[in-house]
Amino acid sequence: MPEKDAILRRAEKERVKFLRLQFTDILGVIKNVEVPDRQFSDALDGKIMFDGSSIEGFVRIEESDMYLRPDLSTFQVFPWADPTGARVGRLICDIANPDGSPFAGCPRTTLKNVIALAAERGFTMMAGPETEFFLFLRRDGKPTTETHDRASYFDLAPIDLGEDVRREIVVALEQMGMHIEAAHHEVAPGQHEIDFHYDDVLVTADNVSTTRFIVKNVALNNNLHATFMPKPIFGVNGSGMHTHQSLFSNGKNAFFDAQNEIGLSQTCLHYIGGLLQHAKGFCAITNPLVNSYKRLVPGYEAPTAIAWSEKNRSPLVRVPAARETATRVELRMPDPSCNPYLAMAVMLRAGLDGIDQQIDPGPPVNKNIYKMSHRERRHLRIDDLPANLSEALDEFEKDALVKETLGEHIFNHFLEAKRNEWDEYIRHVSPWEMDRYLGVY
């Protein structure tokens, strides 16, 4: 195994003492099993086991043993040492059953299954997310919602006090092998964005997962708290993860058609049709928190209307002006709290369904939807995204394609976890309710 030998040589050369075998649970939280250098060879051969019953939504206690199957192409060395001075490497893993078969609850495998469906149709999916997050001050070792700057969109130092931290994050991400296209301050104070160069969708999902880990660690090293919570502060813009996506076939962008008036192929239009048709059904995956729906409200640049456009940013799907190789669609609803593997899987599958069924997205809506009257919206048949997590879960249950994409295991465990989250939320008495009602009633 030349790739295995190359990893072992690099680990020895860079004095890597520990190796993190990294994977994500159904909710998108990174987990890992760490092994010392004497176990590296077994780890690279996929011989490391872990207790799957300890991971929420994986398996019952009587089915606990699971194997970590590393993707050797994901080997990287973290750009910092641990407190002892030892270097730490990482491999991203798929999860297998004891008999070696793929585990039905592995989100990364779920995405790979959809990638295979696209390949059967002659397509390779590329994706490039815009990942937003907030940097907050820490006090007495605990995170606050106090920002350390009053900057806004594209501001720079001395107003943007996060500039140096953001640069440190970009350097760390590039040392992890990522191609960062841009990084800048976002609209809200303390809010930042990092944009990835478009890449293969599996690589992109790996990068999103790794980015959340890197950003949080660099922030902590600077006595800051980084959060990918969609709406941490009332009254300002929330954090999204706008996802640019395109399909390539035989090395050419399948979304581009030079003969079409607006440069978009029928493949592209049908892909958009699939996204629009299934948006309500996969919204619980791309926007999985109670808090996600505090972002998806009018007035803060987040989409609420199920429509598409070439020219404005109020609809759900936007087609940026670039054409030829750069032709792509931008889905504006996802937020950075999602499981990137499941989010990419349902987006790609919805688009493929649009192509298979030749779903017409209708004409582009090039007026500002936020300023339309209810009558105008009805005339254009513009529907809305779910207003809260409970509505999103209702739509999630009804979408057969989303269920088929995720498989019974992930579908059922995700639904159960999110129903429990909603039930806990509606029982909670919030400070807003106390301020509003306690003195009046």
Steps between C-alpha positions, in 0.01 A plus 500: 500500500706796375258757651524336842880495482507867400283594800718304742814666359346847528380431855850395601661797325265753663521325838130422520438326832120467489250433223136608521259272318223750438135447408168679551183387669154540348466853640831605341709512817863395447606193697837330505701210631865591561779246472874531581772445240545130572139448377534701179540198271187328634306827480591547134384143432158575652548267797403747773165435666280723718179472699223623270236478775663801668427724198151651483293354218747225407412156638355319800734372771476141373633614159778718633819394318582710192810548285656828385597479133737793425505685170877516452471803270382708800819467704620835634709622792344765722695829487558502875646266759323367808602627850778242515648623172389194304357542150156362422379364166148423383318271263132531411325165523194318376331264743463127435317215669700212652445297181661780296180626338431876500311622807156638406535782754825644359429848357812497281397170343153646436658781297722252313188303403345811342829581325481151348145570376626819332788306342251249353342797320841621381527787750759614752375752756712795603417722796638815662350622829516844660539422869404773747564512875525740793799572723405594856697596807556254783476607862611285792549214258143511372367621163293819483308664216716812525683577177852635488430739212233729356589433139260420217518356147852501351636738768866469591731587789499691726119466499515125427686368804449143381725547199807338653304207640330449164840495327624247755197282424563521123867406544402201714239386247748527214751296701225236520498487121199722427471754219351816653357740245425797728454605861339819625294669768126447461202734557457462877757604762721205585381304194743351249491295180739254339436393140636175357606452140257258339606137521368145484194483728649237734820704544281806563299325772824380664632858488188649660520253787872566549454877475261507796762319708788724387308827544397411854854400596666812357238719668555329835877552469422872466267498804196530273199277444401410144144390438325365192163545670272646229356792700687573823391867527154648457468788255804431279567269206539132575767266364428304185690251290404596145599202288607545137451180299547379145514177303780405263481242223799390291702785645247767399256698713159342435322815624630718215336533159640769270191477278259582780400865544617510863778242453333227707449146378181299544701284740561807717137613489372155589757479783361828636150355463601205718647727768183709510267200507680326786615807698227465762575129532874535559485825699526308830836363380649825367353704790487253789469712815215676676723804466535452121151644448584819689733569205247409229284809546444798267725803531840345569607383151405137576264334251146408597340478154524190279594658169806557283664798334795601289526852638388545860576338832153476654399157354613160621715426194718756324696452179818713515595691185808291412459259207690226315709297746385715793125456436339396826196533724515636852263351758467763771306317771758270669664614820836392645348290781396231250665164454691580177490140374123468535440856373706440184331162453143634506584805286668289232225236507229767467679651200542159336130433552427827323708380205342152501145640518579805281350729764429851369612763755276760339618845392764681708369750752713808450305733729570539871273237657526661844317806366227310313143501621337177606290517183809532277662201668187289452474605137859380443431184704784576738488267799686547830748288690383349831470762775647286777667164566170324569358601160828398336481154660141461376620571144804276555274206585293551185790511249555144374812597303672645807414186699636277224818710479575478871384143550275373777769506770609862467150622414341346809777588746528858372122546520484364853787720622350814344147431624645471850689828450179678396300352791765620746497846340124555516497404870767758582392838642723764341613840633295662219183345643583616850568856379184504289246339729607482865409857591193520277299186576 
